[in-house]
Amino acid sequence: MGTNANLQGSNDHLTTPTRLTGAEIVWATLVGEGVTQVFGYPGGAILPVYDALRKFPIHHTLVRHEQGAAHMADGYSRASGKVGVAIATSGPGATNLVTGIATAMLDSIPIVCITGNVSSKLLGTDAFQEVDITGITLPVTKHNFIISRTEDIAPAIRSAFQIARSARPGPVLVDITKDAQQATAIFDFEAAKPRPVRQHPMRKYEDTGLDHAAELIRNSKRPVILAGHGIIESGAESQVRALAERAQIPVALTLLGLGAFPASHPLNLGMMGMHGEAWVNHSIQEADLLIACGMRFDDRVTGTIATYATKAKKIHIEVDPAELNKNIKVDVPLAGDLREVLEELLPRVSGRDGAAWLKSIDASKGAVAVRDIKNLPDSGHLYAAHVIHDIWRITGGNAIVVTDVGQHQMWEAQYYHHEKSRTLITSGGLGTMGFALPAAIGAKFACPEKEVWVVAGDGGFQMTAAELSTIVQEGIKINIAIINNGYLGMVRQWQEFFYDGNYESTPLVSPDFVKLAGAHGIQGRAVSTRGEVEAAVDEARSATGTFLLNFMVEGKESVYPMIPAGSALHEMIRRPAGKDPLEE
Ligand SMILES: Cc1cc2nc3c(=O)[nH]c(=O)nc-3n(C[C@H](O)[C@H](O)[C@H](O)COP(=O)(O)OP(=O)(O)OC[C@H]3O[C@@H](n4cnc5c(N)ncnc54)[C@H](O)[C@@H]3O)c2cc1C
Ligand SMILES: Cc1ncc(C[n+]2csc(CCOP(=O)(O)OP(=O)(O)O)c2C)c(N)n1
Ligand SMILES: [Mg+2]
């Protein structure tokens, strides 16, 4: 089996058509697409591909569960902007990828997953480890392929990369039968190039739309920019900043937009939505113009639609025409790449005096500027907010922080102030517990020179903790902060607020995480008072290997403010007086 080609050093096969096995074509195509790193787990139906790996200059990271491979590919992509790649075998290997694929789909992350399947003659016979993975992943991929002919492998993988990264990015799966991996075909990288992406017919905005948008901006008294994840995907950070600065418009960010506009910028209001600061949501409710840039009006952002920003005209700039007028009806829909649209809009926008509006927002911040917690006295308790604020302060805000899902995720969003794009990596749309540890491994491979922190809850960390072994096998360094509150905290909070404090199935017994780390050969330390936080964070950062900190925080703390699901954006649950650690 296999050809004699050793394709480690030379790239001749990318320029000269060469006969290769299907398995070799998989790697050769990945090399041609610029891939140097993949995450995966072998098995019978993908074994020819694994057998051929040694011939190619690609590093393969062996994961402990295929969900981890998909999250690593996802974290790699979010940190670098490149396409991440995950590989799995048929049957359970492929189905284990599904949560990771759906996570990437909901947040529009470009990953390519390659799975093996049973030989083409056995397809549809319930053969050993056969599943219809293209059927299963149809709703959670941007596109998928089943390939049973060797000559189709290169065109499918090249198309997969193009689809994954074009327009609105997303995950693509390529399922390849075992016989297609084993047979040979002429590999012609150039000929396998996909046709250029056809523009969606709606992706043509008229000059009138741009003129109308400029006019609305000129005439507005209380405008707000809604800054979303699309800014990062488009690379439109400087254009958004130029718009904000030129017209003196304050900027509210979605969770996935954090970092796209610097936290320290005077026009930055902070995060909007369910756990956004009160003044941010009030500004949106009071606004007379919203300029939505690469965000999709998720229900966590709007609250009840009927009462959402009723006084505001709305401009929506969005690459996916299906998002325009989907959740929120807008006055000026501009379909297209955000950077391109803003480059055309900016020359039409002139300076405006925004002082009165900015002053009134500033006044509404009042005394509860929760970001000023650093000077508050130590009350003897350890609060997650303090821990995260201290990690922000000590890392100078320069780390890549990869969060899991729950209360700690929201505290991270509130207390770690992100200055740059791609420094917060978090599962927003699917809200996938277990995301943080594997996604952080992917981020570290993407940015080996960067400091990477995991911020995970005691619940979510246990979902993918097996990837600690991957860290050790790969010899990489990340810092892990477990925010250990003894609860599935975010669910406990909902039970406190909406289910009469019936804490059914949310108290959580965990292993001793420091010992768990130790069993893997990873150093760690438990921290239970605020006084110890700084030294512990320093110890973790200066350790040569991965270091785990188990922060034993208050169990019954809640994330404030909170807009109950289905309420209006201004109907927030505020921190009850006297219960506020920040007011003690
Ligand atoms: C526990 C929990 C609590 C949460 N609470 C909040 C909260 O309080 N506030 C909050 O904001 N979120 C919150 N979220 C996250 C929320 O669910 C959504 O994931 C998030 O609001 C989506 O942000 P987005 O619209 O910016 O990003 P996405 O969902 O990624 O949407 C990005 C949009 O940009 C478009 N786009 C992509 N590329 C381009 C381009 N080149 N040009 C133009 N457009 C482009 C895409 O088509 C897409 O429509 C929470 C999540 C969890 C798990
Ligand atoms: C895979 C998965 N299962 C269930 C949930 C529902 N859920 C959301 S937050 C949460 C609790 C998370 O607990 P923990 O990881 O300890 O974080 P905390 O909220 O305590 O910070 C749960 C169960 C989810 N988001 N993902
Ligand atoms: Mg918890």
Coordinates of C-alpha atoms and ligand atoms in Angstrom, one line a residue, residues 99 404-409 411 430-434 456-461 463 483 485 487-491 508, ligand 2:
T99 CA -20.4 19.0 19.5
D404 CA -15.4 27.7 29.4
V405 CA -19.2 28.3 29.7
G406 CA -21.0 29.6 32.8
Q407 CA -20.6 32.3 35.4
H408 CA -16.9 32.4 35.2
Q409 CA -17.3 33.1 31.4
W411 CA -17.0 37.4 34.9
L430 CA -23.7 27.1 21.4
G431 CA -22.3 27.7 24.9
T432 CA -20.4 24.5 25.0
M433 CA -19.1 23.4 28.4
G434 CA -15.8 21.6 28.0
A456 CA -12.9 27.3 33.4
G457 CA -15.6 26.3 35.9
D458 CA -15.3 23.2 38.0
G459 CA -18.2 21.6 36.0
G460 CA -17.0 22.3 32.4
F461 CA -13.4 21.5 33.2
M463 CA -16.0 17.5 30.7
I483 CA -13.0 28.9 39.2
N485 CA -17.4 27.4 43.2
Y487 CA -21.7 24.4 41.7
L488 CA -22.8 24.3 38.1
G489 CA -22.9 28.0 39.0
M490 CA -24.8 29.5 36.1
V491 CA -27.6 27.0 36.4
L508 CA -21.0 19.4 42.3
Ligands
LIG2 C1 -22.3 20.7 27.4 C2 -23.2 21.5 28.2 N1 -24.1 21.0 29.0 C3 -24.9 21.8 29.8 C4 -24.8 23.1 29.7 C5 -25.7 24.0 30.5 N2 -24.9 24.9 31.4 C6 -24.6 26.2 31.1 S1 -23.7 26.9 32.3 C7 -23.7 25.5 33.2 C8 -22.9 25.4 34.5 C9 -21.5 25.5 34.4 O1 -20.9 25.2 35.6 P1 -19.3 25.4 35.8 O2 -18.5 24.8 34.7 O3 -18.9 24.9 37.2 O4 -19.2 27.0 35.7 P2 -19.8 28.1 36.6 O5 -21.1 28.5 36.1 O6 -19.9 27.5 38.0 O7 -18.8 29.2 36.6 C10 -24.4 24.5 32.6 C11 -24.6 23.1 33.2 C12 -23.9 23.7 28.7 N3 -23.8 25.0 28.5 N4 -23.1 22.8 28.0

